[in-house]
Coordinates of C-alpha atoms in Angstrom, one line a residue:
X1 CA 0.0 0.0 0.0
X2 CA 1.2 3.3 -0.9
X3 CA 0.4 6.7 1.4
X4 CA 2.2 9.5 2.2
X5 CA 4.2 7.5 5.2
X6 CA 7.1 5.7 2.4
X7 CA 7.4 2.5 4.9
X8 CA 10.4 1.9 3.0
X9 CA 11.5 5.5 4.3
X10 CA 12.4 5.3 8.1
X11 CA 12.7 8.5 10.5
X12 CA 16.8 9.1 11.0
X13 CA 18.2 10.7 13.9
X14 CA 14.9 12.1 15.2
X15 CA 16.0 13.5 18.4
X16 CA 13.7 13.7 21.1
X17 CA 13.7 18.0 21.3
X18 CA 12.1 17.1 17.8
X19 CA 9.8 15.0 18.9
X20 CA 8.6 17.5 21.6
X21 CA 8.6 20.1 19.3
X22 CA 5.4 18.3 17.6
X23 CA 3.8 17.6 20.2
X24 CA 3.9 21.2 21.7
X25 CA 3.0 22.5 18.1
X26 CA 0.0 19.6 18.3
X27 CA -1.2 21.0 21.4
X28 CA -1.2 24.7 20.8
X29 CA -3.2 23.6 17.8
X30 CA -5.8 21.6 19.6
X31 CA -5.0 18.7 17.7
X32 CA -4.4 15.5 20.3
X33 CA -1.0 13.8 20.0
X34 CA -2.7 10.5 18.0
X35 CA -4.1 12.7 15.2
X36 CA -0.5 14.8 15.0
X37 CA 1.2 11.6 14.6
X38 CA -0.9 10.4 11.9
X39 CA -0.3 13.9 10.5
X40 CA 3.0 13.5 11.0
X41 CA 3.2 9.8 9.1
X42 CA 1.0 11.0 6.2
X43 CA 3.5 13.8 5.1
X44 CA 6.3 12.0 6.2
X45 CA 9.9 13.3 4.1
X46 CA 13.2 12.2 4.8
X47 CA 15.9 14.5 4.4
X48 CA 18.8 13.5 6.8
X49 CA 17.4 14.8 10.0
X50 CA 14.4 17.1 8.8
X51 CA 11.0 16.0 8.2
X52 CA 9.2 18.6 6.6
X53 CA 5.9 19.8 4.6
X54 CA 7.9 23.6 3.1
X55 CA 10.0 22.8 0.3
X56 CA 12.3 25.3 -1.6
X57 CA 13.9 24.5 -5.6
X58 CA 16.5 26.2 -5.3
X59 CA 18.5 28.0 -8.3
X60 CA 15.9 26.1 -10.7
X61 CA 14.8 26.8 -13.9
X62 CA 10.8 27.2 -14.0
X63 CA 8.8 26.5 -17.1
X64 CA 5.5 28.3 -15.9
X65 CA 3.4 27.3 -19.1
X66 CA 1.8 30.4 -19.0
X67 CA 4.1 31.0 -21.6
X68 CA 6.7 29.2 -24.2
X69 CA 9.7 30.5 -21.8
X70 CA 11.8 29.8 -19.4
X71 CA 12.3 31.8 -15.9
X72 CA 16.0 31.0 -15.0
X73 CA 17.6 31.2 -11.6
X74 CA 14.3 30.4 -9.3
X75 CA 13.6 29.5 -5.8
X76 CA 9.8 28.3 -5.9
X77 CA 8.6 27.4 -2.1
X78 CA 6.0 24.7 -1.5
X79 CA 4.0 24.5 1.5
X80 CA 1.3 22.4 2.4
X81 CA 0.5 20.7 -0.8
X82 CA 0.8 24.7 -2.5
X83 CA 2.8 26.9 -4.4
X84 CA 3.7 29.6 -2.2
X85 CA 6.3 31.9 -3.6
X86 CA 8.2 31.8 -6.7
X87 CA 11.4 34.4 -7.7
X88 CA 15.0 35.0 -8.2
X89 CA 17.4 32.5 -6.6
X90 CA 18.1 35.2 -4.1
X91 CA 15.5 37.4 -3.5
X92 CA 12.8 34.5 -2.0
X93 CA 12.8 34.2 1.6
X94 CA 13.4 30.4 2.6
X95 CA 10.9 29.6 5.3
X96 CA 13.1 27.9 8.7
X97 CA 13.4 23.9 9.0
X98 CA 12.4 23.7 4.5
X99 CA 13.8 21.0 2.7
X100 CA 16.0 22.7 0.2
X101 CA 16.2 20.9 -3.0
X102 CA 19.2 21.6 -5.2
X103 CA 17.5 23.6 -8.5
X104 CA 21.2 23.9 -10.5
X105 CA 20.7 23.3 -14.3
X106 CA 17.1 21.7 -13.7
X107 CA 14.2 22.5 -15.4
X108 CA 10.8 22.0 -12.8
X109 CA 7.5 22.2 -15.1
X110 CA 3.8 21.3 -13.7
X111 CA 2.6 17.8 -13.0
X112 CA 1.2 16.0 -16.4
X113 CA -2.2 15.3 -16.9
X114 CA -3.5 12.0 -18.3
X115 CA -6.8 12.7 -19.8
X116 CA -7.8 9.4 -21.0
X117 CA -6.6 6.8 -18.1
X118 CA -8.1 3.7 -16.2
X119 CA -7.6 2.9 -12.5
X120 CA -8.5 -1.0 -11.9
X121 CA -11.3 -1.0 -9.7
X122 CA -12.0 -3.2 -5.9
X123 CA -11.2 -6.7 -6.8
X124 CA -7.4 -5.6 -6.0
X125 CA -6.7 -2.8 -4.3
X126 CA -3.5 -2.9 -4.3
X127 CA -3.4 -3.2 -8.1
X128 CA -5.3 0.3 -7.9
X129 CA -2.7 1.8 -5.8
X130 CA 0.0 0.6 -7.8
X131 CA -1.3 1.6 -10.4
X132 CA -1.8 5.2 -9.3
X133 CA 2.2 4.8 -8.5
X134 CA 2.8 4.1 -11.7
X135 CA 1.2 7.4 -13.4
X136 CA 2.5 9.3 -10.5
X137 CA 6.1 7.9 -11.0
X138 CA 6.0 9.4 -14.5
X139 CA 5.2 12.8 -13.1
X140 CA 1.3 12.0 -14.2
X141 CA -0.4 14.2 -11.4
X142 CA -3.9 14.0 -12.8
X143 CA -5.7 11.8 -14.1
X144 CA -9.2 11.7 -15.9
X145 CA -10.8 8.6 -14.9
X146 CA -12.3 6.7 -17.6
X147 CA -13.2 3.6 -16.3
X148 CA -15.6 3.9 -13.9
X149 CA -16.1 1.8 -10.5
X150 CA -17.4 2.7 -7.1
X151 CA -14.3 2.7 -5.3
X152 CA -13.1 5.3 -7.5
X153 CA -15.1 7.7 -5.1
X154 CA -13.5 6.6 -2.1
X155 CA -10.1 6.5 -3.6
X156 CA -10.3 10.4 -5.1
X157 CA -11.4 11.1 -1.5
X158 CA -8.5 9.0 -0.1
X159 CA -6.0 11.2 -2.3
X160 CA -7.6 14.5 -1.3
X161 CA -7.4 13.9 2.2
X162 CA -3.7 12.8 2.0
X163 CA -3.9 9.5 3.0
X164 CA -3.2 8.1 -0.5
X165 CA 0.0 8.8 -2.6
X166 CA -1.4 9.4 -6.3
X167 CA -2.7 11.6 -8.5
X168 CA -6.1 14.0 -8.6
X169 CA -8.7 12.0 -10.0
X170 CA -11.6 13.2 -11.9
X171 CA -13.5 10.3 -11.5
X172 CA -16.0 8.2 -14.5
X173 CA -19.3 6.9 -14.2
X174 CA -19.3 2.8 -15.4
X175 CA -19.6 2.7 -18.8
X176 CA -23.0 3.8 -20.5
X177 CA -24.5 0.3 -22.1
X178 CA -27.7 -1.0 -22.4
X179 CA -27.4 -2.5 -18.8
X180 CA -26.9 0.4 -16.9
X181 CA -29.3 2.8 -19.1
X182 CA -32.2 -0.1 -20.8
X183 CA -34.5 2.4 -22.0
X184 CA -35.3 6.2 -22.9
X185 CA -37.4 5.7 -19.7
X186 CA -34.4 4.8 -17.6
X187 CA -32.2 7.4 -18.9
X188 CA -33.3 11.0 -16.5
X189 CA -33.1 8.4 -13.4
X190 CA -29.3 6.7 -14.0
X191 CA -28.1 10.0 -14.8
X192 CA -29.5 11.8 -11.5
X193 CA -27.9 8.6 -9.4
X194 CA -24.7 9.4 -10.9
X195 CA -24.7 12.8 -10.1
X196 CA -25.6 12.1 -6.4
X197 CA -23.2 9.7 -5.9
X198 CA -20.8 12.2 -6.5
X199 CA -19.1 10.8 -10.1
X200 CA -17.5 14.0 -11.6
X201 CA -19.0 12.8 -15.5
X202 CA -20.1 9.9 -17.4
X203 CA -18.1 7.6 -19.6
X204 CA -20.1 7.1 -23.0
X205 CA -20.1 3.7 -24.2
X206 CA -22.3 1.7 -26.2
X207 CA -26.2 2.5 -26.3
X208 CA -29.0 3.2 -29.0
X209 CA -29.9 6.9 -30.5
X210 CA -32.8 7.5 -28.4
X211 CA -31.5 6.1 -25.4
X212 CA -27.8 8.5 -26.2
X213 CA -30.1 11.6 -26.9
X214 CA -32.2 10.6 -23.8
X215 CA -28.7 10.7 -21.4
X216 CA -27.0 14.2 -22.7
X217 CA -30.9 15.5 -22.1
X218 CA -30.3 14.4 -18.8
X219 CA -26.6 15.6 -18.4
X220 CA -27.9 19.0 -19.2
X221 CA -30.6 18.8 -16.6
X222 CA -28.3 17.7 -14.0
X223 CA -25.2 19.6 -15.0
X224 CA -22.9 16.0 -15.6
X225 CA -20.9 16.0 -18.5
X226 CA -21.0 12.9 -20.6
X227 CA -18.0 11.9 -22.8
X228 CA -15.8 9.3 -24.4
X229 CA -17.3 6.9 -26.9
X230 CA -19.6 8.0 -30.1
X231 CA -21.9 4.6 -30.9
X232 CA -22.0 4.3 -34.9
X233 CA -25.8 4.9 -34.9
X234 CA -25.4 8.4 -33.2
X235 CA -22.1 9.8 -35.1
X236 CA -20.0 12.4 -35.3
X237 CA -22.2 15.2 -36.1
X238 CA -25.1 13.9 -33.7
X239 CA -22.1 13.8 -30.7
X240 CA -21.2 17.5 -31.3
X241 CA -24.7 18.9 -31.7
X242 CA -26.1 17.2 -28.5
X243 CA -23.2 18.4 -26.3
X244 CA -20.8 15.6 -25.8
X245 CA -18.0 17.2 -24.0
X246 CA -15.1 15.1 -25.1
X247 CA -14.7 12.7 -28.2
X248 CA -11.9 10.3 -27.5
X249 CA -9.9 8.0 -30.2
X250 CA -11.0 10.5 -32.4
X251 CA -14.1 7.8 -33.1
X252 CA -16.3 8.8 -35.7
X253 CA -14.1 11.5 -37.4
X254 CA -12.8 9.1 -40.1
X255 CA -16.5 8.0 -40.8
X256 CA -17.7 11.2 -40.7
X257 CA -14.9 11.6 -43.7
X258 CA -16.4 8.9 -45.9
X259 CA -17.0 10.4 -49.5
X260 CA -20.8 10.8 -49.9
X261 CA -20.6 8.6 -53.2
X262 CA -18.4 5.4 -51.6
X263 CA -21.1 3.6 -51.5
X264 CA -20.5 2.6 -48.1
X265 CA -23.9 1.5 -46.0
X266 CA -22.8 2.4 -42.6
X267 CA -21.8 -0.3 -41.0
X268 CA -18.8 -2.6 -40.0
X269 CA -16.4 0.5 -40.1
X270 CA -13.6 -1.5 -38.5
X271 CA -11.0 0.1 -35.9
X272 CA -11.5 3.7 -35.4
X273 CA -12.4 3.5 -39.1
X274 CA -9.7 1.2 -40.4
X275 CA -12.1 -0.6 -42.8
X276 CA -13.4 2.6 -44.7
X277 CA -9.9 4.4 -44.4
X278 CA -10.5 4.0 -48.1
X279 CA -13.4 5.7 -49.0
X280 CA -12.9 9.2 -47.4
X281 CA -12.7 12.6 -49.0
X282 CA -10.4 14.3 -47.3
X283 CA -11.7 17.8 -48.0
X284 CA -14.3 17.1 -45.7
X285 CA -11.9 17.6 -43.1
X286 CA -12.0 21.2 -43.2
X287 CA -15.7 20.7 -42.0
X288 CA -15.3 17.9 -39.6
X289 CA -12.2 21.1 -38.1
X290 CA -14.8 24.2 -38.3
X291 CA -17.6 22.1 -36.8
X292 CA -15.4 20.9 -34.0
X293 CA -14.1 24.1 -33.4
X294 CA -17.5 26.3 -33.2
X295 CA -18.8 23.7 -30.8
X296 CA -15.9 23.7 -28.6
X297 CA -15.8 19.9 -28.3
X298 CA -12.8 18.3 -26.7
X299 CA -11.0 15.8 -27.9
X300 CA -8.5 13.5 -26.7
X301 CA -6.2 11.8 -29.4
X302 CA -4.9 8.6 -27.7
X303 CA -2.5 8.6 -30.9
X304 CA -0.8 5.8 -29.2
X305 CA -3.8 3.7 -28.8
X306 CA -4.0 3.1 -32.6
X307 CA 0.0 3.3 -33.7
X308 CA 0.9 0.5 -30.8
X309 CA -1.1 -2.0 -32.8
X310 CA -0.3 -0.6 -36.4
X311 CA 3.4 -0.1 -35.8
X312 CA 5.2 -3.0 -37.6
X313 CA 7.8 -3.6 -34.5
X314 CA 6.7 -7.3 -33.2
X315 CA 4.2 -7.4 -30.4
X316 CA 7.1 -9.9 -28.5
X317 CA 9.2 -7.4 -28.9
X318 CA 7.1 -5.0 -27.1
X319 CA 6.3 -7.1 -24.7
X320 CA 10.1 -6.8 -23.5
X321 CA 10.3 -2.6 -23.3
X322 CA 11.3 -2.1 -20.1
X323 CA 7.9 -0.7 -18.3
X324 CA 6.2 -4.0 -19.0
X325 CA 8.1 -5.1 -15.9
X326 CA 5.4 -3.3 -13.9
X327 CA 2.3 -5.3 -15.3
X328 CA 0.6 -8.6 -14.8
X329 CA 2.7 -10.9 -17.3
X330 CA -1.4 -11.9 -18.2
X331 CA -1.8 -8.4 -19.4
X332 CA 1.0 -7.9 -21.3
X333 CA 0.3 -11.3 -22.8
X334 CA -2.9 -10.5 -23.4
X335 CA -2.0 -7.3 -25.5
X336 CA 0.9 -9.2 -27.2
X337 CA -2.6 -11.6 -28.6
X338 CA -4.5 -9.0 -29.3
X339 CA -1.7 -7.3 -31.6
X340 CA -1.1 -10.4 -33.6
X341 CA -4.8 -11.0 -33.4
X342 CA -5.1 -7.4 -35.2
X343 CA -2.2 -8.1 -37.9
X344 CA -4.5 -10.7 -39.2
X345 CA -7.3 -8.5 -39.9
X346 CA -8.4 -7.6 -43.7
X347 CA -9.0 -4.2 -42.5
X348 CA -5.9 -3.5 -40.5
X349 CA -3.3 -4.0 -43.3
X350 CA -0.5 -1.5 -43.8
X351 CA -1.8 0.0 -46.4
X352 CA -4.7 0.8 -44.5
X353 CA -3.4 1.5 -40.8
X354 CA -0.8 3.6 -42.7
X355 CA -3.5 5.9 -43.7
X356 CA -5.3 5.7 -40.5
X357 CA -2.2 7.0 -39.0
X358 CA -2.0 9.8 -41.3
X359 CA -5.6 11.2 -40.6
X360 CA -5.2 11.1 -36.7
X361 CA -1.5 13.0 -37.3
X362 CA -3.5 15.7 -39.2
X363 CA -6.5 15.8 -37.2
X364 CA -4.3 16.4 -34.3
X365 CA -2.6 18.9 -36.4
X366 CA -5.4 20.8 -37.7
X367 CA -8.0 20.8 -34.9
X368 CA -5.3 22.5 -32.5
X369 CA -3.5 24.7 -34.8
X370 CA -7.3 25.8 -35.5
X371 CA -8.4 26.4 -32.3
X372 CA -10.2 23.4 -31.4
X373 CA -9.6 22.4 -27.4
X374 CA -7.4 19.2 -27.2
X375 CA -6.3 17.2 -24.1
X376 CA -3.7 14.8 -23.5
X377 CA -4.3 11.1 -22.8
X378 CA -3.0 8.0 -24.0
X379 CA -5.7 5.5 -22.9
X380 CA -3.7 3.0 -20.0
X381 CA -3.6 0.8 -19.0
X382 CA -4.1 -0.6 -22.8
X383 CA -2.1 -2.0 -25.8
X384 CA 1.5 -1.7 -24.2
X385 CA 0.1 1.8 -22.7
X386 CA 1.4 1.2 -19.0
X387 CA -0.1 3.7 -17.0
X388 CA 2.4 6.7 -16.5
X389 CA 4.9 5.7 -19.0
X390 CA 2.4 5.6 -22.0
X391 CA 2.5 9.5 -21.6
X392 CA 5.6 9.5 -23.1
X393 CA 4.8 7.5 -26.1
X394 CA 1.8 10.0 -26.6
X395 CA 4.0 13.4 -26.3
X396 CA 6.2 11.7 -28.8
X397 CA 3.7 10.7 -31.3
X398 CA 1.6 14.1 -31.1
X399 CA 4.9 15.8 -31.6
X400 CA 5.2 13.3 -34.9
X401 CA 2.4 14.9 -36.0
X402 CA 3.1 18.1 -36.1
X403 CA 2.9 20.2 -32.6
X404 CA 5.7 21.6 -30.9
X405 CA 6.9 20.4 -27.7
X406 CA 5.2 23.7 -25.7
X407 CA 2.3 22.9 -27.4
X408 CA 2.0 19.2 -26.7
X409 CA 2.7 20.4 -23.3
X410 CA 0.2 22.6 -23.2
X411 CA -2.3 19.8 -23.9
X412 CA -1.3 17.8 -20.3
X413 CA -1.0 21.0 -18.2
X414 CA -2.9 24.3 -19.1
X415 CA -6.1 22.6 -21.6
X416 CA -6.4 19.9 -18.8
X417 CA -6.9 21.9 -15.6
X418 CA -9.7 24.3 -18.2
X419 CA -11.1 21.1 -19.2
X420 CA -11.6 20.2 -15.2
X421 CA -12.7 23.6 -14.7
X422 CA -10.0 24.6 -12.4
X423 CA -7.7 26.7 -14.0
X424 CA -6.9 27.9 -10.5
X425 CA -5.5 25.2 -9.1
X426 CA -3.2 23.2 -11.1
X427 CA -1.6 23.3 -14.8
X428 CA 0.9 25.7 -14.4
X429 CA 3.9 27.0 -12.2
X430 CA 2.3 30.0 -10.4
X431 CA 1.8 31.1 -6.7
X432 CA -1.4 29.9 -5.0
X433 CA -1.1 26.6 -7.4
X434 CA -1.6 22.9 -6.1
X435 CA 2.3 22.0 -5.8
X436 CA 2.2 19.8 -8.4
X437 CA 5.0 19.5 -9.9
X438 CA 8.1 17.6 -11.8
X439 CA 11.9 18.2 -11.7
X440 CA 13.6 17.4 -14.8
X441 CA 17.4 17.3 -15.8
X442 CA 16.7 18.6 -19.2
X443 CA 14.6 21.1 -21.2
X444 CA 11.6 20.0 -22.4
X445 CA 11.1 22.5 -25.0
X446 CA 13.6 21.2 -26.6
X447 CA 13.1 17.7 -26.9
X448 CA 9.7 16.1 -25.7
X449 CA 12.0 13.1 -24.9
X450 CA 13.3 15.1 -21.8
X451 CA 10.1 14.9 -19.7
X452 CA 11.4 11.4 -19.3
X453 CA 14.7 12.7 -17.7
X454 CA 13.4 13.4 -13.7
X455 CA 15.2 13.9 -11.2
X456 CA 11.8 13.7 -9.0
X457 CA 8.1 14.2 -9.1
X458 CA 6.1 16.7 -6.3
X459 CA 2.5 15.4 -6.1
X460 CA 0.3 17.6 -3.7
X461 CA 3.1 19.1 -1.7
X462 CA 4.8 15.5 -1.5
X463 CA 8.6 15.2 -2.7
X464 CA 9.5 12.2 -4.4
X465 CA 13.0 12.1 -5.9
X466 CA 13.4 9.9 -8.0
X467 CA 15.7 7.6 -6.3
X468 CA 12.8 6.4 -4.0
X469 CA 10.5 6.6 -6.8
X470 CA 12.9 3.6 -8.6
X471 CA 12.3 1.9 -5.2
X472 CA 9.0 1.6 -5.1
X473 CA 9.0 0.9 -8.8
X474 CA 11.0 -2.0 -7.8
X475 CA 8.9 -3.4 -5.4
X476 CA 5.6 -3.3 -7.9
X477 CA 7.6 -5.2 -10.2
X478 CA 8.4 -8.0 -7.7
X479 CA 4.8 -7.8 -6.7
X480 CA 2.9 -7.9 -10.0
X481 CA 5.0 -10.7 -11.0

């Protein structure tokens, strides 16, 4: 179980004036000595004989992502899980007893947000929590739910009360089928339980027209935000008009982009379109841009979802990159199947995955450089997507298509705290901001690749460096496995 105590962390050379000094500070605050010691545990950081919740990067190099530049020289001071001062190296006033970390030639950039993710739900928690490691490892701070269970709840609440290492979680209803929604009837009622039990939207999955057009009726009534899937019967159009706040995989576009005179009867449009890859006009993209862009729909790419399986590299191969130590070998295995599965398919031969990949790169390419809102998220765990890592994978494929590296980071900072709403509290390095945060050894404006290059990860005020992050790494993989 991971929380904010690091078991594998013990207290060193806590002298006993230290120990009184708590539990004075505990008294004068009313608080009894049992819940300062749980305090105490749950924001528990080791730094030779300091244990501390203020934190000062010192001499760092801040990407604020308010901009494309870089502020060099900084001190930026955490405390309490926020931002609270940020300026030259040596005009900030370090707060007594902080845990000063060393800044020199770093680059410290907000937390990452994955915007399409999937946290396994009760059958094993401690699957859950390691996964939640995992994203957090790879300086994934938030993460948009998008497989939805009831313990999600309980763990978003877990996080937010700091009893839980891992990232802020915007949490999913269970998918929207014909199970959970039967009938047009049904529709006003499962939508106003959702919102009750406190889910933050719906994930859209597979269900009639009427019954769809029935739920976003009821998601405007109630204020809860459906997204995610677009069933064939409803489309692309239909989605946009009746207010689906995110598309995701980019489903529908490329049927949306089948020539009026292919001849095509709507049906069987293989993977994300890979059967009727062949039959589009592509100056209907222009439209498919300007109607996207005048709704203000959202759309998450999940480029990687798609290039894993086309990409002609051998699924064994990938079944041996070094982040598949962290999943269950059935998983992996089960994705290494599924990839050889998919190379047999008629409709996912090069010629037409090739072409599949080309369409998302210049969706991507065209709905952002056109205005149109775009998130980051790289659907994990999925398809050698391992939760945290797969980020990577995404930046580096969006970048492939055509964005810079500010821009693709602008995607998993900025766009997904004003997708959440809360612009104010994460998404960029500013005062009064959630401390959030990653510590890199490289500029990432430079190369996408350096995100990969940390030197820690702050989540909620929490310093991980990333020695101790490679521990606990570590011990998931001898767990999973």
């Amino acid at each position: 179980m991971y929380n904010f105590s690091k078991k594998n962390i013990e207290f060193r050379k806590l002298t006993s004036l230290l120990l009184l000094f708590f539990l004075l500070n505990a008294a004068l605050t009313g608080c009894d000595s049992a819940e300062r010691e749980q305090e105490l545990s749950d924001h528990q950081v080791s730094n030779g004989d300091v244990v501390s919740e203020i934190h000062a990067f010192m001499n760092v190099n801040v990407i604020p992502m308010t901009s494309e530049e870089v502020l060099e020289n900084q001190t930026v001071v955490t405390e309490n899980g926020i931002i609270r001062a940020i300026g030259k190296w040596d005009e900030v006033e370090i707060p007594e007893g902080a845990v000063e970390i060393d800044g020199s030639g770093k680059y410290l950039m907000p937390g990452l947000a994955e915007m399409h993710g999937h946290i396994p739900g009760d059958s094993n928690s401690q699957y859950a929590e390691d996964v939640l490691f995992l994203y957090i490892s790879n300086g994934v701070t938030f993460v948009r739910n998008m497989a939805g269970h009831p313990s999600h709840l309980e763990l978003r609440e877990r996080i937010e009360r700091n009893e839980l290492t891992g990232p802020t979680i915007l949490a999913a209803t269970p998918w929207l089928n014909t199970d959970i929604v039967p009938s047009v009837e049904n529709a006003e009622e499962v939508v106003q339980r959702f919102k009750e039990e406190g889910y933050d939207h719906m994930k859209m999955g597979g269900v009639p027209r009427d019954i769809y057009i029935a739920i976003a009726e009821a998601s405007r009534e109630t204020d809860l935000p459906f997204a995610g899937h677009i069933p064939l019967e409803v489309g692309l159009v239909t989605a946009i008009e009746e207010g689906q706040t995110s598309i995701d995989h980019y489903d529908r576009y490329v049927e949306f982009l089948v020539a009026d005179d292919a001849g095509w009867n709507g049906e069987n449009p293989g993977f994300f379109g890979s059967a009727v890859i062949g039959m589009i006009d592509e100056e209907k993209l222009s439209e498919a841009v300007e109607m996207t862009v005048e709704a203000g729909t959202w759309n998450v790419p999940t480029l990687s979802l798609v290039e894993h399986l086309a990409s002609p590299e051998p699924a064994e191969e990938m079944g041996d990159w070094p982040e598949m130590r962290y999943m269950p070998n059935d998983v992996v295995e089960g994705w290494i199947r599924s990839k050889n599965n998919f190379k047999t398919r008629e409709d996912f031969q090069p010629e037409a995955t090739d072409k599949l990949v080309e369409i998302r790169h210049r969706l991507t390419r065209e709905l952002f450089h056109n205005g149109a809102p775009i998130v980051l998220g790289s659907d994990a765990p999925q398809f050698f997507n391992v939760p945290g890592f797969s980020i990577h994978h995404e930046m580096q494929m969006m970048v492939n298509a055509g964005l810079t590296p500010y821009e693709v980071l602008l995607t998993g900072t900025v766009n997904a705290a004003e997708y959440a709403g809360t612009p104010e509290e994460f998404g960029t390095v500013q005062e009064n901001r959630r401390a959030d945060l990653i510590l890199l050894e490289a500029n990432p404006l430079t190369d996408i690749s350096n995100v990969k290059k940390r030197a820690g990860v702050m989540v909620r005020g929490v310093w991980w460096p990333e020695s101790e992050i490679q521990s606990e790494l570590d011990a998931i993989a001898d767990r999973v496995n």
